[in-house]
Amino acid sequence: MRILFLDQFSERGGAQIGLREILDEAVRRGWQAMVMIPGSGPLHRDCADRGIPSCDLPLSRYGNGHKTAPDIVHYGRDSLRAATAVRAIVRQFAPHLIYVNGPRPLPAALFGARGTPVIFHAHSYLDRRYTRAIARRCVDRARMRVIAISEFVAQPFPGATIVYNGVRDHGFLIRPLLPRLKTIGIIGRISPEKGHLDFVDAARRLSCHYPGIRFAIFGAALFADAAYERQVRAAAAGLPIDFHGWTNDVEAALHEIDLLAVPSGPAEGATRVIMEAFSAGTPVVAYASGGIPELVRHGETGLLTAARSADALATGIEILLRDAALMERFSTQGRREWEQRFQIERCQRRLCEVIAEVCSTTSECRFRSEAEVSSHGERLDTRGSGSVRNVSSSEE
């Protein structure tokens, strides 16, 4: 089976980590894959490490946040260029399926598919009306199968298949540890929807009553405007907060902290870091935002705050700081929840089952013979749509 994967970023965000895991399973199953992604980020190197060719998807650099009318016009022009590139790759690679890992390449998939079935994997809730309208129009016109990471994310797409993310084993370490100074952490990209300013405000309130406590921020702006990270750093001045920058070693970060705070905004889909914390045995205090209540069972596997506010976050953290037995229960129950619901193998298996199902049941997806592929040339030629990258594993 041949699958063309499209993603809107080449940096390693949560959705892109998920894409790597689908690619791993595709390789294990002997499927052929081709990846189109914009920019020159490390996801190209991840593909090369797996022996998977990748090439440029001509989309301009994109950040989260408010979009102006010129931004939308620019988006339209980008989509046309990307559709032309996708169409060229489809003609040459002859995929049995196009897998769109995020909303931005949807128009390119719609107009470039040439009748190839499409799966749209929705990793985030589309909270802006125009993005929902574009996505739903693309999905409806191409009769795309939709996979969503939570019921919350699936709301704009009736009939979507829910597949919760899975994460690898992050090394269970039961909490609380031996008595020591506690460290409260937040892990992930630094952006307004992740609630870092609330985290800093909660740290200010708690540090007054717990003078030995430390706070740790693991993350960077990544796709978001760097101005917000500067604002967070300015607000943290003089507080016992350590900025560790972006880390690819989430396991080590989770073992370094005693509690994980997840003060995400109302559009949070189903953040992977909660599942990673469950695996590592790190207790979680989170806002009941978006899809988070689908992951955390309040009072059993973690604590959901009474409100989305710095006061409520500080109160939730303090409850655990004062109750070692509750911390231990969240630690062990969280690990059990990971074992039953969020192991990576379970997620990979289910996603590939959906891929195989679409390819076997969609009438438009009749397996093309290898002779058809060879008629386009044995070597994929991507002239006019970006060059195939063969990046060595040592490329920085």
Short mmCIF file of C-alpha atoms in Angstrom, two decimals:
data_model
loop_
_atom_site.label_atom_id
_atom_site.label_comp_id
_atom_site.label_asym_id
_atom_site.label_seq_id
_atom_site.Cartn_x
_atom_site.Cartn_y
_atom_site.Cartn_z
CA MET A 1 0.00 0.00 0.00
CA ARG A 2 1.22 3.50 -0.84
CA ILE A 3 0.25 6.44 1.38
CA LEU A 4 0.96 10.13 0.86
CA PHE A 5 1.13 12.04 4.17
CA LEU A 6 0.61 15.82 4.33
CA ASP A 7 1.40 17.95 7.38
CA GLN A 8 1.24 21.69 7.98
CA PHE A 9 4.48 21.90 10.00
CA SER A 10 7.94 20.37 9.86
CA GLU A 11 8.70 21.26 13.48
CA ARG A 12 8.00 18.67 16.19
CA GLY A 13 4.70 19.57 17.79
CA GLY A 14 2.29 17.05 19.25
CA ALA A 15 0.59 16.27 15.91
CA GLN A 16 3.96 15.80 14.23
CA ILE A 17 5.12 13.41 16.95
CA GLY A 18 1.91 11.52 16.28
CA LEU A 19 2.73 11.45 12.57
CA ARG A 20 6.14 9.93 13.29
CA GLU A 21 4.42 7.16 15.21
CA ILE A 22 2.03 6.41 12.33
CA LEU A 23 5.05 6.30 10.00
CA ASP A 24 6.74 3.80 12.33
CA GLU A 25 3.75 1.49 12.12
CA ALA A 26 3.47 1.94 8.35
CA VAL A 27 7.11 0.88 7.99
CA ARG A 28 6.52 -2.17 10.21
CA ARG A 29 3.58 -3.16 8.00
CA GLY A 30 5.65 -2.84 4.85
CA TRP A 31 3.63 0.08 3.45
CA GLN A 32 5.27 2.63 1.18
CA ALA A 33 5.06 6.21 2.43
CA MET A 34 5.82 9.66 1.05
CA VAL A 35 5.64 12.81 3.19
CA MET A 36 5.01 16.40 2.08
CA ILE A 37 5.72 19.09 4.67
CA PRO A 38 6.61 22.80 4.51
CA GLY A 39 9.95 24.26 5.55
CA SER A 40 13.13 22.48 6.56
CA GLY A 41 12.36 21.46 10.14
CA PRO A 42 13.48 18.26 11.88
CA LEU A 43 10.48 16.24 10.68
CA HIS A 44 12.34 15.86 7.36
CA ARG A 45 15.19 14.23 9.26
CA ASP A 46 12.75 11.98 11.13
CA CYS A 47 11.43 10.76 7.77
CA ALA A 48 14.94 10.11 6.46
CA ASP A 49 15.80 8.12 9.58
CA ARG A 50 12.90 5.81 8.71
CA GLY A 51 13.88 5.51 5.06
CA ILE A 52 10.85 7.54 3.98
CA PRO A 53 11.25 10.22 1.29
CA SER A 54 9.94 13.70 2.08
CA CYS A 55 9.53 16.78 -0.06
CA ASP A 56 8.34 20.35 0.24
CA LEU A 57 4.70 21.25 0.60
CA PRO A 58 4.77 24.91 -0.48
CA LEU A 59 2.96 26.54 2.43
CA SER A 60 4.32 29.73 3.95
CA ARG A 61 5.36 29.88 7.59
CA TYR A 62 2.28 29.79 9.73
CA GLY A 63 1.64 30.73 13.35
CA ASN A 64 -1.28 30.43 15.71
CA GLY A 65 -3.34 33.46 16.52
CA HIS A 66 -5.68 36.01 14.96
CA LYS A 67 -5.75 36.18 11.16
CA THR A 68 -6.32 39.36 9.16
CA ALA A 69 -8.03 39.63 5.75
CA PRO A 70 -4.64 39.73 3.96
CA ASP A 71 -3.65 36.60 5.88
CA ILE A 72 -6.71 34.80 4.52
CA VAL A 73 -5.98 35.93 0.95
CA HIS A 74 -2.41 34.71 1.37
CA TYR A 75 -3.76 31.40 2.69
CA GLY A 76 -5.80 31.01 -0.49
CA ARG A 77 -2.78 31.59 -2.71
CA ASP A 78 -0.72 29.19 -0.62
CA SER A 79 -3.42 26.54 -0.97
CA LEU A 80 -3.42 26.82 -4.76
CA ARG A 81 0.36 26.40 -4.93
CA ALA A 82 0.21 23.48 -2.51
CA ALA A 83 -2.60 21.82 -4.51
CA THR A 84 -0.48 21.99 -7.66
CA ALA A 85 2.43 20.37 -5.81
CA VAL A 86 0.21 17.64 -4.32
CA ARG A 87 -1.30 16.92 -7.72
CA ALA A 88 2.16 16.43 -9.22
CA ILE A 89 3.21 14.02 -6.46
CA VAL A 90 -0.08 12.11 -6.71
CA ARG A 91 0.43 11.70 -10.44
CA GLN A 92 3.93 10.29 -9.93
CA PHE A 93 3.66 8.39 -6.64
CA ALA A 94 0.14 7.07 -7.34
CA PRO A 95 -0.86 6.68 -3.68
CA HIS A 96 -3.77 4.53 -2.58
CA LEU A 97 -4.56 7.09 0.15
CA ILE A 98 -3.76 10.66 1.18
CA TYR A 99 -3.44 11.19 4.94
CA VAL A 100 -3.82 14.85 5.99
CA ASN A 101 -2.37 15.43 9.46
CA GLY A 102 -3.90 18.83 10.25
CA PRO A 103 -6.37 21.31 8.73
CA ARG A 104 -4.15 23.67 6.75
CA PRO A 105 -3.33 21.26 3.87
CA LEU A 106 -6.99 20.23 3.43
CA PRO A 107 -7.63 22.47 0.37
CA ALA A 108 -4.42 21.17 -1.21
CA ALA A 109 -5.62 17.60 -0.66
CA LEU A 110 -9.09 18.39 -1.99
CA PHE A 111 -7.86 19.90 -5.26
CA GLY A 112 -4.76 17.77 -5.67
CA ALA A 113 -6.10 14.31 -4.86
CA ARG A 114 -7.14 13.35 -8.41
CA GLY A 115 -9.76 10.97 -7.02
CA THR A 116 -7.52 9.44 -4.35
CA PRO A 117 -9.34 8.80 -1.04
CA VAL A 118 -8.40 11.17 1.80
CA ILE A 119 -8.28 10.80 5.57
CA PHE A 120 -8.23 13.95 7.70
CA HIS A 121 -6.69 13.51 11.15
CA ALA A 122 -8.00 16.34 13.37
CA HIS A 123 -5.66 17.06 16.29
CA SER A 124 -7.14 20.37 17.44
CA TYR A 125 -10.54 21.96 17.86
CA LEU A 126 -11.24 24.48 15.10
CA ASP A 127 -12.42 27.38 17.22
CA ARG A 128 -12.64 29.99 14.46
CA ARG A 129 -15.69 30.05 12.23
CA TYR A 130 -13.80 30.44 8.96
CA THR A 131 -11.41 27.55 9.70
CA ARG A 132 -14.34 25.29 10.56
CA ALA A 133 -16.14 26.33 7.37
CA ILE A 134 -13.11 25.64 5.17
CA ALA A 135 -12.39 22.30 6.82
CA ARG A 136 -15.98 21.08 6.68
CA ARG A 137 -16.34 22.11 3.04
CA CYS A 138 -13.18 20.20 2.11
CA VAL A 139 -14.26 17.14 4.11
CA ASP A 140 -17.76 17.13 2.61
CA ARG A 141 -16.73 17.74 -0.99
CA ALA A 142 -14.09 15.02 -1.00
CA ARG A 143 -16.07 12.69 1.30
CA MET A 144 -13.04 12.45 3.53
CA ARG A 145 -12.92 10.06 6.45
CA VAL A 146 -12.23 12.04 9.64
CA ILE A 147 -10.25 10.79 12.63
CA ALA A 148 -10.37 12.99 15.74
CA ILE A 149 -8.28 12.77 18.90
CA SER A 150 -11.27 13.42 21.17
CA GLU A 151 -15.03 13.82 21.14
CA PHE A 152 -14.46 17.52 21.68
CA VAL A 153 -12.29 17.87 18.57
CA ALA A 154 -14.80 15.81 16.58
CA GLN A 155 -17.71 18.20 17.19
CA PRO A 156 -17.59 19.93 13.76
CA PHE A 157 -17.37 16.56 11.97
CA PRO A 158 -20.40 14.28 12.54
CA GLY A 159 -19.49 10.65 12.13
CA ALA A 160 -15.78 11.13 12.88
CA THR A 161 -13.85 8.17 14.25
CA ILE A 162 -12.41 8.86 17.71
CA VAL A 163 -8.87 7.58 18.26
CA TYR A 164 -7.20 8.93 21.38
CA ASN A 165 -3.48 9.55 21.13
CA GLY A 166 -1.11 6.98 22.51
CA VAL A 167 2.31 7.48 24.05
CA ARG A 168 5.26 5.23 24.75
CA ASP A 169 6.23 4.08 28.23
CA HIS A 170 7.85 7.02 30.02
CA GLY A 171 9.15 4.95 32.94
CA PHE A 172 6.78 4.71 35.89
CA LEU A 173 8.07 6.43 39.02
CA ILE A 174 5.55 6.36 41.85
CA ARG A 175 4.86 9.63 43.69
CA PRO A 176 5.28 11.11 46.18
CA LEU A 177 9.00 10.59 46.36
CA LEU A 178 10.97 10.78 49.57
CA PRO A 179 10.43 14.11 51.35
CA ARG A 180 12.19 16.87 49.47
CA LEU A 181 11.51 20.28 48.04
CA LYS A 182 8.73 20.02 45.50
CA THR A 183 8.91 21.09 41.84
CA ILE A 184 5.78 21.96 39.89
CA GLY A 185 6.12 21.87 36.11
CA ILE A 186 4.44 22.77 32.85
CA ILE A 187 5.57 21.08 29.64
CA GLY A 188 4.84 22.01 26.02
CA ARG A 189 4.90 24.87 23.58
CA ILE A 190 4.61 28.33 25.09
CA SER A 191 1.48 29.94 23.68
CA PRO A 192 -1.58 31.73 25.12
CA GLU A 193 -3.84 28.69 24.78
CA LYS A 194 -1.51 26.65 27.01
CA GLY A 195 -1.99 28.99 29.99
CA HIS A 196 1.58 29.85 30.95
CA LEU A 197 0.64 33.23 32.41
CA ASP A 198 -1.84 31.50 34.74
CA PHE A 199 0.94 29.09 35.71
CA VAL A 200 3.25 32.00 36.55
CA ASP A 201 0.49 33.73 38.54
CA ALA A 202 -0.19 30.51 40.48
CA ALA A 203 3.54 30.21 41.17
CA ARG A 204 3.55 33.73 42.60
CA ARG A 205 0.70 32.88 44.97
CA LEU A 206 2.14 29.53 46.09
CA SER A 207 5.71 30.74 46.58
CA CYS A 208 4.49 33.08 49.33
CA HIS A 209 3.29 30.12 51.44
CA TYR A 210 5.82 27.49 50.35
CA PRO A 211 9.18 29.26 50.28
CA GLY A 212 11.15 26.17 49.23
CA ILE A 213 9.00 25.27 46.24
CA ARG A 214 10.34 25.47 42.66
CA PHE A 215 8.56 25.79 39.33
CA ALA A 216 9.80 24.55 35.96
CA ILE A 217 8.80 25.53 32.44
CA PHE A 218 9.84 23.10 29.71
CA GLY A 219 8.98 24.50 26.29
CA ALA A 220 9.40 27.21 23.68
CA ALA A 221 7.22 29.35 21.45
CA LEU A 222 7.51 26.91 18.50
CA PHE A 223 4.53 27.78 16.19
CA ALA A 224 3.29 30.67 18.35
CA ASP A 225 4.34 34.32 18.43
CA ALA A 226 7.57 34.65 20.42
CA ALA A 227 6.14 37.82 22.01
CA TYR A 228 4.03 35.69 24.34
CA GLU A 229 7.09 33.81 25.59
CA ARG A 230 8.78 37.14 26.31
CA GLN A 231 5.68 38.20 28.25
CA VAL A 232 5.79 34.99 30.28
CA ARG A 233 9.48 35.44 31.07
CA ALA A 234 8.89 39.05 32.14
CA ALA A 235 6.03 38.00 34.44
CA ALA A 236 8.25 35.30 35.99
CA ALA A 237 11.06 37.70 36.90
CA GLY A 238 12.01 37.33 40.58
CA LEU A 239 9.98 34.14 41.08
CA PRO A 240 11.43 30.64 41.71
CA ILE A 241 10.72 29.63 38.10
CA ASP A 242 13.31 27.87 35.92
CA PHE A 243 13.05 28.02 32.13
CA HIS A 244 14.51 24.85 30.61
CA GLY A 245 13.68 25.53 26.96
CA TRP A 246 12.27 22.96 24.55
CA THR A 247 12.99 19.34 25.38
CA ASN A 248 12.60 16.19 23.32
CA ASP A 249 13.20 14.13 26.47
CA VAL A 250 9.75 14.43 28.04
CA GLU A 251 10.43 11.39 30.22
CA ALA A 252 13.34 13.12 31.96
CA ALA A 253 11.29 16.30 32.41
CA LEU A 254 8.40 14.36 33.97
CA HIS A 255 10.79 12.62 36.36
CA GLU A 256 12.29 15.95 37.36
CA ILE A 257 8.98 17.39 38.54
CA ASP A 258 6.57 16.25 41.26
CA LEU A 259 3.35 17.63 39.75
CA LEU A 260 2.32 18.54 36.22
CA ALA A 261 0.13 21.59 35.70
CA VAL A 262 -2.02 21.75 32.54
CA PRO A 263 -3.82 25.13 32.57
CA SER A 264 -4.95 24.94 28.93
CA GLY A 265 -7.57 27.21 27.40
CA PRO A 266 -11.09 26.20 26.33
CA ALA A 267 -10.04 24.95 22.87
CA GLU A 268 -7.59 22.28 24.11
CA GLY A 269 -8.08 19.09 22.09
CA ALA A 270 -6.54 16.25 24.14
CA THR A 271 -2.98 17.11 25.03
CA ARG A 272 -0.44 14.28 24.84
CA VAL A 273 1.47 15.48 27.90
CA ILE A 274 -1.31 14.28 30.23
CA MET A 275 -0.98 10.74 28.84
CA GLU A 276 2.80 10.98 29.15
CA ALA A 277 2.42 12.08 32.78
CA PHE A 278 0.11 9.11 33.44
CA SER A 279 2.74 6.77 32.04
CA ALA A 280 5.51 8.34 34.15
CA GLY A 281 3.45 8.38 37.35
CA THR A 282 3.47 12.19 37.55
CA PRO A 283 0.24 13.50 39.16
CA VAL A 284 -1.75 15.96 37.05
CA VAL A 285 -3.63 19.14 37.98
CA ALA A 286 -5.50 20.48 34.95
CA TYR A 287 -8.22 22.84 33.84
CA ALA A 288 -11.40 21.07 32.71
CA SER A 289 -10.90 22.51 29.22
CA GLY A 290 -11.95 21.08 25.87
CA GLY A 291 -11.15 17.39 25.65
CA ILE A 292 -9.19 17.18 28.92
CA PRO A 293 -12.14 15.73 30.92
CA GLU A 294 -12.12 12.84 28.41
CA LEU A 295 -8.59 12.01 29.60
CA VAL A 296 -8.61 12.85 33.32
CA ARG A 297 -11.15 11.30 35.69
CA HIS A 298 -11.43 13.91 38.42
CA GLY A 299 -10.42 12.57 41.82
CA GLU A 300 -9.28 9.24 40.36
CA THR A 301 -6.51 9.81 37.82
CA GLY A 302 -5.96 13.51 38.39
CA LEU A 303 -7.46 16.74 39.65
CA LEU A 304 -9.58 19.06 37.49
CA THR A 305 -9.77 22.58 38.89
CA ALA A 306 -13.08 24.21 39.78
CA ALA A 307 -12.42 27.07 37.37
CA ARG A 308 -9.98 28.17 34.68
CA SER A 309 -8.07 30.66 36.80
CA ALA A 310 -4.71 31.07 38.47
CA ASP A 311 -6.44 30.98 41.88
CA ALA A 312 -8.08 27.64 41.10
CA LEU A 313 -4.81 26.26 39.72
CA ALA A 314 -2.92 27.29 42.86
CA THR A 315 -5.64 25.73 45.03
CA GLY A 316 -5.48 22.45 43.10
CA ILE A 317 -1.70 22.27 43.39
CA GLU A 318 -1.87 23.05 47.11
CA ILE A 319 -4.39 20.22 47.68
CA LEU A 320 -1.85 17.74 46.37
CA LEU A 321 1.10 19.31 48.16
CA ARG A 322 -0.73 18.70 51.42
CA ASP A 323 -1.99 15.18 50.66
CA ALA A 324 0.70 12.58 49.97
CA ALA A 325 -1.86 9.77 49.85
CA LEU A 326 -3.80 11.54 47.09
CA MET A 327 -0.61 12.12 45.12
CA GLU A 328 0.19 8.42 45.35
CA ARG A 329 -3.33 7.47 44.22
CA PHE A 330 -3.13 9.75 41.19
CA SER A 331 0.31 8.33 40.41
CA THR A 332 -0.79 4.68 40.44
CA GLN A 333 -4.24 5.22 38.93
CA GLY A 334 -2.78 7.41 36.19
CA ARG A 335 -0.33 4.65 35.27
CA ARG A 336 -3.17 2.14 35.14
CA GLU A 337 -5.15 4.48 32.89
CA TRP A 338 -2.20 4.70 30.50
CA GLU A 339 -1.91 0.92 30.41
CA GLN A 340 -5.61 0.49 29.61
CA ARG A 341 -6.25 3.41 27.24
CA PHE A 342 -3.19 5.31 26.05
CA GLN A 343 -0.41 2.90 25.10
CA ILE A 344 1.20 3.82 21.79
CA GLU A 345 0.71 0.38 20.25
CA ARG A 346 -3.06 0.61 20.75
CA CYS A 347 -3.21 3.97 18.97
CA GLN A 348 -0.95 2.87 16.09
CA ARG A 349 -2.95 -0.29 15.53
CA ARG A 350 -6.29 1.53 15.47
CA LEU A 351 -5.08 4.27 13.09
CA CYS A 352 -3.70 1.72 10.65
CA GLU A 353 -6.93 -0.26 10.87
CA VAL A 354 -8.81 2.87 9.73
CA ILE A 355 -6.32 3.40 6.89
CA ALA A 356 -6.74 -0.19 5.73
CA GLU A 357 -10.51 0.04 6.06
CA VAL A 358 -10.72 3.16 3.90
CA CYS A 359 -8.51 1.59 1.25
CA SER A 360 -10.50 -1.64 1.18
CA THR A 361 -14.02 -0.16 1.21
CA THR A 362 -13.73 3.03 -0.87
CA SER A 363 -14.75 2.26 -4.42
CA GLU A 364 -12.48 4.97 -5.81
CA CYS A 365 -9.48 3.33 -4.17
CA ARG A 366 -8.70 0.36 -6.39
CA PHE A 367 -5.15 -0.80 -5.95
CA ARG A 368 -3.13 0.34 -8.93
CA SER A 369 -0.74 -2.18 -10.37
CA GLU A 370 2.98 -1.72 -9.92
CA ALA A 371 3.13 -1.40 -13.70
CA GLU A 372 1.09 1.80 -13.41
CA VAL A 373 3.58 3.23 -10.93
CA SER A 374 6.54 2.28 -13.09
CA SER A 375 4.90 3.94 -16.07
CA HIS A 376 5.50 7.23 -14.27
CA GLY A 377 9.16 6.40 -13.84
CA GLU A 378 10.99 4.27 -11.30
CA ARG A 379 12.35 7.29 -9.49
CA LEU A 380 9.98 9.87 -8.11
CA ASP A 381 10.60 13.18 -9.86
CA THR A 382 9.40 16.16 -7.85
CA ARG A 383 10.50 18.96 -10.15
CA GLY A 384 8.09 21.83 -9.86
CA SER A 385 6.88 20.69 -6.43
CA GLY A 386 9.99 20.67 -4.28
CA SER A 387 12.85 18.22 -4.14
CA VAL A 388 12.70 14.90 -2.36
CA ARG A 389 14.88 15.11 0.69
CA ASN A 390 17.33 12.42 1.66
CA VAL A 391 18.50 13.87 4.92
CA SER A 392 21.21 12.12 6.88
CA SER A 393 20.46 11.35 10.52
CA SER A 394 23.21 13.72 11.56
CA GLU A 395 21.70 16.75 9.84
CA GLU A 396 21.04 19.58 12.23
#
